Short mmCIF file of N, CA and C in Angstrom, two decimals:
data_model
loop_
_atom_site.label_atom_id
_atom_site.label_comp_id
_atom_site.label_asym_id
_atom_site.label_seq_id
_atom_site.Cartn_x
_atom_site.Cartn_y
_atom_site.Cartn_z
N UNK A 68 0.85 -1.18 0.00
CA UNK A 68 0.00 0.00 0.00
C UNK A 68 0.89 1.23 0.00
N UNK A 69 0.68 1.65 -1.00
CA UNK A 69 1.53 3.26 -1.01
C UNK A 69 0.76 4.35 -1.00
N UNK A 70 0.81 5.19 0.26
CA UNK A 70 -0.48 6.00 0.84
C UNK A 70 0.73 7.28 0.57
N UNK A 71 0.48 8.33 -0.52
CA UNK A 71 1.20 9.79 -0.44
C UNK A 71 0.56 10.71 0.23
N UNK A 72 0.90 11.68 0.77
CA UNK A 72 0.29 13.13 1.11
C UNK A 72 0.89 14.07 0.69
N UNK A 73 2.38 14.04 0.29
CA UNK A 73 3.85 14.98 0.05
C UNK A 73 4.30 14.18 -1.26
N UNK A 74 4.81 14.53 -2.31
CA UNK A 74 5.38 14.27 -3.08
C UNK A 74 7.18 14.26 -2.70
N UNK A 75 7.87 13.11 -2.73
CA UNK A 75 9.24 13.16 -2.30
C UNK A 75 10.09 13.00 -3.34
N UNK A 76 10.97 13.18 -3.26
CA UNK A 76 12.14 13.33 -4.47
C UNK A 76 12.41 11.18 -4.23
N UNK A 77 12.51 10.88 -5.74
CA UNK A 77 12.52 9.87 -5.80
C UNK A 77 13.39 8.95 -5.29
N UNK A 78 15.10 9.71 -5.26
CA UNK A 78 15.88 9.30 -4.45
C UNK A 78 16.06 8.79 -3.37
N UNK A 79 15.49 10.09 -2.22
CA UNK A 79 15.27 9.71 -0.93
C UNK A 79 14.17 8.38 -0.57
N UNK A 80 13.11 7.93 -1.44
CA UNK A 80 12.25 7.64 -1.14
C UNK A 80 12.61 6.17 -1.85
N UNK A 81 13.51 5.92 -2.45
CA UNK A 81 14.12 4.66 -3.36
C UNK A 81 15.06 4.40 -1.86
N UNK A 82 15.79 5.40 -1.16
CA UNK A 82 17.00 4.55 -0.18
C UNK A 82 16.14 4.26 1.13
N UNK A 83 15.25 5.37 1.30
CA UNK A 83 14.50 4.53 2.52
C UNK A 83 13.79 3.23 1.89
N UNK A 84 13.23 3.04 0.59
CA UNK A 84 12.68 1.69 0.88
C UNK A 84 13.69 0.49 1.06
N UNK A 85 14.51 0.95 0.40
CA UNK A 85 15.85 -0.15 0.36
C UNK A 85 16.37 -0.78 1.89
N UNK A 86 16.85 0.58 2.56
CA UNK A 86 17.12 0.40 3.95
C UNK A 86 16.44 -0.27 4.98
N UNK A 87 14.71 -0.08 5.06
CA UNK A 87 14.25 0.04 6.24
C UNK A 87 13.33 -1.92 5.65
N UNK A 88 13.45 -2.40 7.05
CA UNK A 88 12.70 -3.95 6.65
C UNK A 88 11.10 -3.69 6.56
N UNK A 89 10.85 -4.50 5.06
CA UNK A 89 9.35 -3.79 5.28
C UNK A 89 8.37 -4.70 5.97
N UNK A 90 8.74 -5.33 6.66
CA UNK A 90 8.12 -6.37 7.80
C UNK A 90 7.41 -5.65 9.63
N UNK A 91 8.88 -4.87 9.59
CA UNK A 91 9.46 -3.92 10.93
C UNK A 91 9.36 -2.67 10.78
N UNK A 92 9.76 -2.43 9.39
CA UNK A 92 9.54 -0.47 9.61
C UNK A 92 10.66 -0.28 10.45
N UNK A 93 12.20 -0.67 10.72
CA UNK A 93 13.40 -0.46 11.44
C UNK A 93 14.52 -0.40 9.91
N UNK A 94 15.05 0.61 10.39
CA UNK A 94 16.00 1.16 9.69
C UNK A 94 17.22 -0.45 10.04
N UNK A 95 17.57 -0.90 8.52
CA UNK A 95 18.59 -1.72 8.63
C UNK A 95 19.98 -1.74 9.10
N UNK A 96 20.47 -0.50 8.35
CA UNK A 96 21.71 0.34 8.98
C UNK A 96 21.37 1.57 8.84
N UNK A 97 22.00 2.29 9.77
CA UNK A 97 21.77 3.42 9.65
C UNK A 97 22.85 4.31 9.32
N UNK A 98 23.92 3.65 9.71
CA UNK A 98 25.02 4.43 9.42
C UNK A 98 25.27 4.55 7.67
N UNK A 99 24.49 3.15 7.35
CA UNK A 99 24.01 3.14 5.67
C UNK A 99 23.61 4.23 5.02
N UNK A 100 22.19 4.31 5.71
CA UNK A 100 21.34 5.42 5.58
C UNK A 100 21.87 6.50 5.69
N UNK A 101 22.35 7.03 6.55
CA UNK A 101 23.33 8.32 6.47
C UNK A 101 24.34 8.33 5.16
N UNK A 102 24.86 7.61 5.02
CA UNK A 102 26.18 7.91 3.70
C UNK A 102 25.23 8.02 2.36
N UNK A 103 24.39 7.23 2.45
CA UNK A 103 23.63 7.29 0.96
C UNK A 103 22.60 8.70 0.87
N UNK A 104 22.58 9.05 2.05
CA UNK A 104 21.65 10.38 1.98
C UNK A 104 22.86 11.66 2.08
N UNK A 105 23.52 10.83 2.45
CA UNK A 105 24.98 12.35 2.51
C UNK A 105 24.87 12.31 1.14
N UNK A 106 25.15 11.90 0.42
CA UNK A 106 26.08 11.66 -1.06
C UNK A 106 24.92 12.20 -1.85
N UNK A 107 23.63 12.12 -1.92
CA UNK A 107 22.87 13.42 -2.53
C UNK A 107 23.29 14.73 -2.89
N UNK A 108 23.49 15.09 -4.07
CA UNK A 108 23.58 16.03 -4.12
C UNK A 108 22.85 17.12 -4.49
N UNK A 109 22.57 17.61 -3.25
CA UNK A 109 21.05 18.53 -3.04
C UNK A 109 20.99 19.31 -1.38
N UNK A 110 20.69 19.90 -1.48
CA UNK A 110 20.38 21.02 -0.16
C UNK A 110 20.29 20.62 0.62
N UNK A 111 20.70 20.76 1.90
CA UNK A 111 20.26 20.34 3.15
C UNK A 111 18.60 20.76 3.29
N UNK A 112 18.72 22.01 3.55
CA UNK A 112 17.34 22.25 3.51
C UNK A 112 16.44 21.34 2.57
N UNK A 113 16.61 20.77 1.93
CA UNK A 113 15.66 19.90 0.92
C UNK A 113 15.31 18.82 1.41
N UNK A 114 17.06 18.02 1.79
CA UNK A 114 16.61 16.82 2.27
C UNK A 114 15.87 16.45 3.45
N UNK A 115 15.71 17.64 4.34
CA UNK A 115 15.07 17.91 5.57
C UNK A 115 13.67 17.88 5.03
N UNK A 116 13.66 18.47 4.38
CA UNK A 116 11.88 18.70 3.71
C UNK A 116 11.53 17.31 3.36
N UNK A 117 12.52 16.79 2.57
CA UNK A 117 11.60 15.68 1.97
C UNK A 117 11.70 14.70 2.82
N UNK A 118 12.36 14.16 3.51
CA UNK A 118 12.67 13.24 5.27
C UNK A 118 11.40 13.61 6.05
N UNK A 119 11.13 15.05 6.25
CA UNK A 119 9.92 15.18 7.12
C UNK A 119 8.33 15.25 5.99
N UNK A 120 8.68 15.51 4.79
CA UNK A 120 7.23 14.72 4.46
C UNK A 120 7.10 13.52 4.04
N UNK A 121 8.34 12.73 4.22
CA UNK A 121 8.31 11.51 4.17
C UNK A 121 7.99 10.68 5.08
N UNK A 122 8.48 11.21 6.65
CA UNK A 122 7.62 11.00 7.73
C UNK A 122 5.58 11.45 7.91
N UNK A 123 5.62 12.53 7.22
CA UNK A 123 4.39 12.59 7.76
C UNK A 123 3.39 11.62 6.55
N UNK A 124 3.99 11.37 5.59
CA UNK A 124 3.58 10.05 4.63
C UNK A 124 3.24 8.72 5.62
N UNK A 125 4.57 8.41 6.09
CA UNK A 125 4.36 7.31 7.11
C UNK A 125 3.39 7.46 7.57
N UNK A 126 3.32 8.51 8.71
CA UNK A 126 2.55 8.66 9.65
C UNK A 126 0.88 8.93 9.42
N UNK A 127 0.41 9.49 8.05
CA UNK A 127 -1.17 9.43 7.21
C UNK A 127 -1.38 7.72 6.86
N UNK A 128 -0.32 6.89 6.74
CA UNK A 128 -0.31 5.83 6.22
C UNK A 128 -0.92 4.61 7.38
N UNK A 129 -0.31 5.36 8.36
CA UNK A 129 -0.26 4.63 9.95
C UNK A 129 -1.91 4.82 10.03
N UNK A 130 -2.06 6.06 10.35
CA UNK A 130 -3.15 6.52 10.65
C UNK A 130 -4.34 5.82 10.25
N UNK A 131 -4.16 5.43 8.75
CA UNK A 131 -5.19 5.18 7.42
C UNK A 131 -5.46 3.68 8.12
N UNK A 132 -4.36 2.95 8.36
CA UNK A 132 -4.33 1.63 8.36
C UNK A 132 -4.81 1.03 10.05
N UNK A 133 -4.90 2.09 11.31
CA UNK A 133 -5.24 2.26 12.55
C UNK A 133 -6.90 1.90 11.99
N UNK A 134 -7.50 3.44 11.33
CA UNK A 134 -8.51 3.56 10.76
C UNK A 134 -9.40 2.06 10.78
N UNK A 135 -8.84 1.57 9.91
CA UNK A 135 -9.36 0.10 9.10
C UNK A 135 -9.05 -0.71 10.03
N UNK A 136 -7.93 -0.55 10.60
CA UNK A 136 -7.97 -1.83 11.97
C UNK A 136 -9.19 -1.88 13.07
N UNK A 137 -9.69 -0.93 12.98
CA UNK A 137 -10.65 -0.73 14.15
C UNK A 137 -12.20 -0.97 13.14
N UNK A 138 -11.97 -0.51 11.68
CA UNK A 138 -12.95 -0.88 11.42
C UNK A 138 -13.69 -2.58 11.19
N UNK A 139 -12.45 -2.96 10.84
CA UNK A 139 -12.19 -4.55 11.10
C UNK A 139 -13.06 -4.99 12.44
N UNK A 140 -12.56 -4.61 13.42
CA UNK A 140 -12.82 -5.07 14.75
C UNK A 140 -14.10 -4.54 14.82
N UNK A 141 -14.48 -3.67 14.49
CA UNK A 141 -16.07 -3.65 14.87
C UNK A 141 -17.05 -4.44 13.70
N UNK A 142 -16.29 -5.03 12.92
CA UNK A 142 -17.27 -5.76 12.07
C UNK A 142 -16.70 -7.00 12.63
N UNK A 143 -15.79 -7.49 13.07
CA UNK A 143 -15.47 -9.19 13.89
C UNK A 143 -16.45 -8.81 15.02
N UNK A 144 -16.30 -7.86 15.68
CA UNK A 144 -17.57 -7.88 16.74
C UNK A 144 -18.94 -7.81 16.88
N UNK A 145 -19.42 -7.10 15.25
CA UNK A 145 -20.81 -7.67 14.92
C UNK A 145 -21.13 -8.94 14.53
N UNK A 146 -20.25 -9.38 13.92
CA UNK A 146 -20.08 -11.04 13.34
C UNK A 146 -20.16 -12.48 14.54
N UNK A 147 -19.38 -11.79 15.57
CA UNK A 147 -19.34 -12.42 17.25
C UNK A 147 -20.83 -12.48 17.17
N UNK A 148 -21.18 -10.98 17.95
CA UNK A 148 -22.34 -11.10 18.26
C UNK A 148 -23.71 -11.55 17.96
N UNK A 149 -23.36 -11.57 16.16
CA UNK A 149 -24.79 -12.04 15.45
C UNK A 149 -25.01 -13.65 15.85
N UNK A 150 -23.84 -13.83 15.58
CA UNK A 150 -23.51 -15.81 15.77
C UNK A 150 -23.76 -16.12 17.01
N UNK A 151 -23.42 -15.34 18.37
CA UNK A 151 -23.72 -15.58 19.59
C UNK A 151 -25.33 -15.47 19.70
N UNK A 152 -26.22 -14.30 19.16
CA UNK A 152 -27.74 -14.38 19.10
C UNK A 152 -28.13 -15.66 18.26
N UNK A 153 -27.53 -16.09 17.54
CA UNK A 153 -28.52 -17.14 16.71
C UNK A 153 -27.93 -18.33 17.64
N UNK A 154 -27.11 -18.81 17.98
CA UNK A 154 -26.77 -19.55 18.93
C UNK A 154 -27.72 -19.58 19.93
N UNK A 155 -27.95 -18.43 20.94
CA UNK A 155 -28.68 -18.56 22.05
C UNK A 155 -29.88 -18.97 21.48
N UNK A 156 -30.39 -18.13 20.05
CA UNK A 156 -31.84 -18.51 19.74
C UNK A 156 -31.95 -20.36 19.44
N UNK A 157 -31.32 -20.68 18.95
CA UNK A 157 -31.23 -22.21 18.80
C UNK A 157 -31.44 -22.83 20.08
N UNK A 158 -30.53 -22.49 21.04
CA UNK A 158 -30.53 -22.96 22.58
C UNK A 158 -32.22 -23.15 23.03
N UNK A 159 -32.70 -21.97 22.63
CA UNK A 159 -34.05 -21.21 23.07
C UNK A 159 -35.17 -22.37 22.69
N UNK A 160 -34.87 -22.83 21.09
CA UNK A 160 -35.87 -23.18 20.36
C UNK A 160 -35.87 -24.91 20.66
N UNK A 161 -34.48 -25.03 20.59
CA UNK A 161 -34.25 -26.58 20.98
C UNK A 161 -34.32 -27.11 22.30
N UNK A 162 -34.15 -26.38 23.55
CA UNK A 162 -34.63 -26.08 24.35
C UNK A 162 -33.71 -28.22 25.27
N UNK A 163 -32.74 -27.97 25.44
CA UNK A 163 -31.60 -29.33 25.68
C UNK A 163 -31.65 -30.17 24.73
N UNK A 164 -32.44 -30.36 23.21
CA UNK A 164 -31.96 -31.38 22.50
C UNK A 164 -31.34 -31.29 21.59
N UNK A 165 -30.74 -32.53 21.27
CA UNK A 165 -29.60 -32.71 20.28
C UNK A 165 -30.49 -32.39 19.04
N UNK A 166 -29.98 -31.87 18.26
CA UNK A 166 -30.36 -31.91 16.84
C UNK A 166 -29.26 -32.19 15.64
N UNK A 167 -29.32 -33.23 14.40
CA UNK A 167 -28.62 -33.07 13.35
C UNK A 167 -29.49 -32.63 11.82
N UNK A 168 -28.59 -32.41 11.30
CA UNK A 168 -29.12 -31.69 10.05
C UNK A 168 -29.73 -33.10 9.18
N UNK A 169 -30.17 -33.19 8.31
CA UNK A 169 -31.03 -35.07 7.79
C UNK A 169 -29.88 -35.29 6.79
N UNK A 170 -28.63 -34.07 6.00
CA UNK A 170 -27.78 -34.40 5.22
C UNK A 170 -26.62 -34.62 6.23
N UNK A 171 -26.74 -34.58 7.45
CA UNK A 171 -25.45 -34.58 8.89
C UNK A 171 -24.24 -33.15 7.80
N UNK A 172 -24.95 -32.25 7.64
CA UNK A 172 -23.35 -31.15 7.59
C UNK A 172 -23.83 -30.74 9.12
N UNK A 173 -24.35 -30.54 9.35
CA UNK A 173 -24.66 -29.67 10.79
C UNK A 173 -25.15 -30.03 12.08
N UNK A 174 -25.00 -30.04 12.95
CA UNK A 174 -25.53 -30.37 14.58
C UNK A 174 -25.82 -29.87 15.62
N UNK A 175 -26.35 -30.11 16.38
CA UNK A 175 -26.43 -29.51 17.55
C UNK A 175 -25.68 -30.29 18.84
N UNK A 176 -24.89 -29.60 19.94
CA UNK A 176 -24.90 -30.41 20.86
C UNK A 176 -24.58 -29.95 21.92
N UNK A 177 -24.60 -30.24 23.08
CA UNK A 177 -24.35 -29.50 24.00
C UNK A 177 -23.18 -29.90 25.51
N UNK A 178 -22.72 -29.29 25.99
CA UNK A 178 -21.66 -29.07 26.75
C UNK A 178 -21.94 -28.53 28.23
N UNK A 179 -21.62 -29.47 29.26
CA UNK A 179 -22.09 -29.02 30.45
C UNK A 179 -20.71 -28.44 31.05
N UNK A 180 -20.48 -27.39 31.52
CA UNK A 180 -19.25 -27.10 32.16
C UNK A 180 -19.49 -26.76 33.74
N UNK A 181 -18.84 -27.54 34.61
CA UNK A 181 -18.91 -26.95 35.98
C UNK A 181 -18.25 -26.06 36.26
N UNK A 182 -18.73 -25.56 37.77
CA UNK A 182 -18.37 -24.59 38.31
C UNK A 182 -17.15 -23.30 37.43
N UNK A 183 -17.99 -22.68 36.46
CA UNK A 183 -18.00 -21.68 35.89
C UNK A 183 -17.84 -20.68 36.56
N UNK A 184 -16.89 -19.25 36.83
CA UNK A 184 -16.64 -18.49 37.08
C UNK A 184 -17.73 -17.27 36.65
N UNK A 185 -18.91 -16.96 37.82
CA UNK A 185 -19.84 -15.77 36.94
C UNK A 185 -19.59 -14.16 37.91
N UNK A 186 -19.20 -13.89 37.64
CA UNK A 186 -19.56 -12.10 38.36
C UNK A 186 -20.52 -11.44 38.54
N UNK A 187 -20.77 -11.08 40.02
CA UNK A 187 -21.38 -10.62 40.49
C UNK A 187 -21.69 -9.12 40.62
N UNK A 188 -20.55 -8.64 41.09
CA UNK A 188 -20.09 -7.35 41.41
C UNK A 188 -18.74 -7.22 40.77
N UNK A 189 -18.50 -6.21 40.04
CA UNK A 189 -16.71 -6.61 39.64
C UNK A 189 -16.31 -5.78 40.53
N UNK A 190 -16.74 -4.49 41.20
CA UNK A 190 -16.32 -3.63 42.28
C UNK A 190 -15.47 -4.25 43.27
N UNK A 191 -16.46 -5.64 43.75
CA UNK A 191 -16.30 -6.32 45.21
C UNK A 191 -15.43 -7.37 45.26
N UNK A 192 -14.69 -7.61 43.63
CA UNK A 192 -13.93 -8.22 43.53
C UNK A 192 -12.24 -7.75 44.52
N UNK A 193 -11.84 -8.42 45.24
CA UNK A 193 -10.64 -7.59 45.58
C UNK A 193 -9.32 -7.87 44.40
N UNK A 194 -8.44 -6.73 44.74
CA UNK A 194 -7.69 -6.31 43.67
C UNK A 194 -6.66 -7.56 43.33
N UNK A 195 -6.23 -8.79 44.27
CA UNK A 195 -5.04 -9.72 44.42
C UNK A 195 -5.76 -10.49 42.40
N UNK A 196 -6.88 -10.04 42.52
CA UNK A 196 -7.47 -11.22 41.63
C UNK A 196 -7.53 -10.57 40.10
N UNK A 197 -6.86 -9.57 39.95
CA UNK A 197 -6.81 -8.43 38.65
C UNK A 197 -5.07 -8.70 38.40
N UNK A 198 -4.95 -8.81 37.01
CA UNK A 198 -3.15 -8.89 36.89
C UNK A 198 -2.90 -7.19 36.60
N UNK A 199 -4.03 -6.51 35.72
CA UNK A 199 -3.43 -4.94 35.90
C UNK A 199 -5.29 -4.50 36.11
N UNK A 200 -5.50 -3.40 34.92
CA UNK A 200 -6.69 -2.33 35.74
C UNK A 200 -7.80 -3.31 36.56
N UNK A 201 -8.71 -2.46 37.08
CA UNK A 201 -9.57 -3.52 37.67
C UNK A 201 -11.25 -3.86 36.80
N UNK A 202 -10.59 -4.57 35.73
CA UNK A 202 -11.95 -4.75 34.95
C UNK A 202 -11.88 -6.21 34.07
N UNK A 203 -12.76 -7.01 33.78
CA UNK A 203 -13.69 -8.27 33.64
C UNK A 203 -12.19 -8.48 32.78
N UNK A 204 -11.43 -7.76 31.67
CA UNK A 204 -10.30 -8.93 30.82
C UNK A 204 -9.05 -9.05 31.78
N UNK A 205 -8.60 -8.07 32.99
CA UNK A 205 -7.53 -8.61 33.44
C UNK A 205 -8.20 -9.59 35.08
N UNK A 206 -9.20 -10.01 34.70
CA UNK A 206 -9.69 -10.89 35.81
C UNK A 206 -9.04 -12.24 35.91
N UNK A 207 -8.37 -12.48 37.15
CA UNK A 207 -7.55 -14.01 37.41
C UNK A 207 -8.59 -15.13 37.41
N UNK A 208 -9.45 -15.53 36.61
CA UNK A 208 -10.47 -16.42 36.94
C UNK A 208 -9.93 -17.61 37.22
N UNK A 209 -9.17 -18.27 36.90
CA UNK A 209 -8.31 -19.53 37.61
C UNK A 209 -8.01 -19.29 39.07
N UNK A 210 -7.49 -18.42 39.10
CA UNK A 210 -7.23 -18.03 40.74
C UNK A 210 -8.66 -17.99 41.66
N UNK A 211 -9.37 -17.53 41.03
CA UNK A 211 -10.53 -17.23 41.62
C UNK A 211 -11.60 -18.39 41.82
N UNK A 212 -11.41 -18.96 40.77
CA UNK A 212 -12.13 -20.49 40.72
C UNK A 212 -11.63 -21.69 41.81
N UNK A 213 -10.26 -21.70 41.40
CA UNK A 213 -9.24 -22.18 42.99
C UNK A 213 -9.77 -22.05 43.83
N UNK A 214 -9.83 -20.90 44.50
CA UNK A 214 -10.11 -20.20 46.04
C UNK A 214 -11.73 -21.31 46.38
N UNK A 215 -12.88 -20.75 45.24
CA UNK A 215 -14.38 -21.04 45.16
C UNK A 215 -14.63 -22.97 45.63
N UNK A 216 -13.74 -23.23 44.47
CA UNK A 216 -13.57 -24.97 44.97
C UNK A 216 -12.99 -24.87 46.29
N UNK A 217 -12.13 -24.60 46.68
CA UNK A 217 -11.22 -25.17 47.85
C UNK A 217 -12.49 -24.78 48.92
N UNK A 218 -13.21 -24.10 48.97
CA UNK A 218 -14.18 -23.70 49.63
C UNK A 218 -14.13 -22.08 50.22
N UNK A 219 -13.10 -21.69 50.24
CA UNK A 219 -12.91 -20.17 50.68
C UNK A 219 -14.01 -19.04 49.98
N UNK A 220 -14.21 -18.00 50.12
CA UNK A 220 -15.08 -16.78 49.74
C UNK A 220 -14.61 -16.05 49.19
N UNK A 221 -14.68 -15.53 47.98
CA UNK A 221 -14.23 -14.51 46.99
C UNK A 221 -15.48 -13.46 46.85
N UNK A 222 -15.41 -12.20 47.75
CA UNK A 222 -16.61 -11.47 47.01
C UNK A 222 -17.05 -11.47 45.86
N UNK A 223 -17.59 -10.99 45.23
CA UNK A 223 -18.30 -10.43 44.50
C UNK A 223 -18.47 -11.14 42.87
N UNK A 224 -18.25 -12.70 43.44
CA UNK A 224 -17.84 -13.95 42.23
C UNK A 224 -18.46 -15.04 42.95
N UNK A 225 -19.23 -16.20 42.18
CA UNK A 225 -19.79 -17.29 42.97
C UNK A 225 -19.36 -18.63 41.76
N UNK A 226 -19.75 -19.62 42.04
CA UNK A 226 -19.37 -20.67 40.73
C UNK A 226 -20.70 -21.41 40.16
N UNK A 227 -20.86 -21.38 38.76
CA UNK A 227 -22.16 -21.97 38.48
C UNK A 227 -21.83 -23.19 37.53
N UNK A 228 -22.71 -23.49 37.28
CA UNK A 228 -22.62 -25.12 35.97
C UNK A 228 -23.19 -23.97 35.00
N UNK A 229 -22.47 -24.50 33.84
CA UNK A 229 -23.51 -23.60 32.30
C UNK A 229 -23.12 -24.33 31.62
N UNK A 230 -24.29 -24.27 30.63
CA UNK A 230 -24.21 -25.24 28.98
C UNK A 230 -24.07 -24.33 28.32
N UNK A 231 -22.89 -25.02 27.37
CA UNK A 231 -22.94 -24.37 25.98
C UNK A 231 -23.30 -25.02 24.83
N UNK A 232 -23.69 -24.40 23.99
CA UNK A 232 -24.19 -25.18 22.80
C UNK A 232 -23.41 -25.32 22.04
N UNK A 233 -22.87 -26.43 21.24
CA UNK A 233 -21.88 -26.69 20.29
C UNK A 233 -22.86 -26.40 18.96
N UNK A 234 -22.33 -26.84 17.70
CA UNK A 234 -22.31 -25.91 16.52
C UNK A 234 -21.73 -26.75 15.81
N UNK A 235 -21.53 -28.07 15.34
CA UNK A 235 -20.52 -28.95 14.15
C UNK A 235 -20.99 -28.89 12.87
#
């Protein structure tokens, strides 16, 4: 993807691709990079210009591609969620039975899991049970499940059985 905003002198823009890994975006050598941009013969002031709109190229490029990363993720997360509603609705309709399709591509089946980790309060959770901020993805649920079996009390967390529905 070659995203412009600045037009660069072709030179400069031929030794950075050469130099830098296009995997990493890390300059290979640099001391490289320096001799082949010394040996230009052209203005300092120029090569400054075209280095910094060559950066801000990068950096519209970054931006562009942030953009689309997030747009990505909110369409994997409508895609989650649609599949998780038709799931539950199946659960709903089938209501514990097995079902297969009459050509068998498809099935139903289901999965009992014990003592499941559910939250109660995440407030009342105390902090030993968080690896960093205090919210539901850095939750130690192994740790917490531990404690629940062994019989000890974990606020604001209890342990349940839940089915899930499989999908083959």
């Amino acid at each position: 993807m070659s995203f412009t905003v600045f037009e660069i002198d072709e030179r400069i823009e031929l030794i950075t691709e050469m130099l830098v890994d296009p995997e990493t975006g890390e300059i290979l050598s640099e001391e490289q990079a320096r001799l082949l941009i010394d040996e230009f013969q052209m203005q300092k002031d120029k090569k400054i210009e075209y280095l910094c709109k060559l950066i801000k190229n990068y950096s519209a490029e970054a931006d562009a591609l942030k953009a689309q990363k997030q747009a990505f993720e909110k369409r994997q997360k409508a895609a989650e969620n649609k599949a998780k509603s038709i799931k539950n609705y199946i659960r709903y309709i089938l209501n514990g039975e097995k079902w297969k399709a009459e050509d068998a591509s498809v099935s139903v089946t289901y999965r009992t899991t014990k003592d499941t980790v559910k939250i109660d309060d995440i407030e009342a959770i105390p902090d030993d049970y968080f690896r960093k901020p205090h919210d539901e993805n850095h939750l130690m649920k192994t740790s917490i499940k531990e404690q629940l079996v062994n019989g000890s009390n974990v606020p604001g967390v209890h342990l349940e059985e839940s089915v899930s529905v499989i999908i083959k």
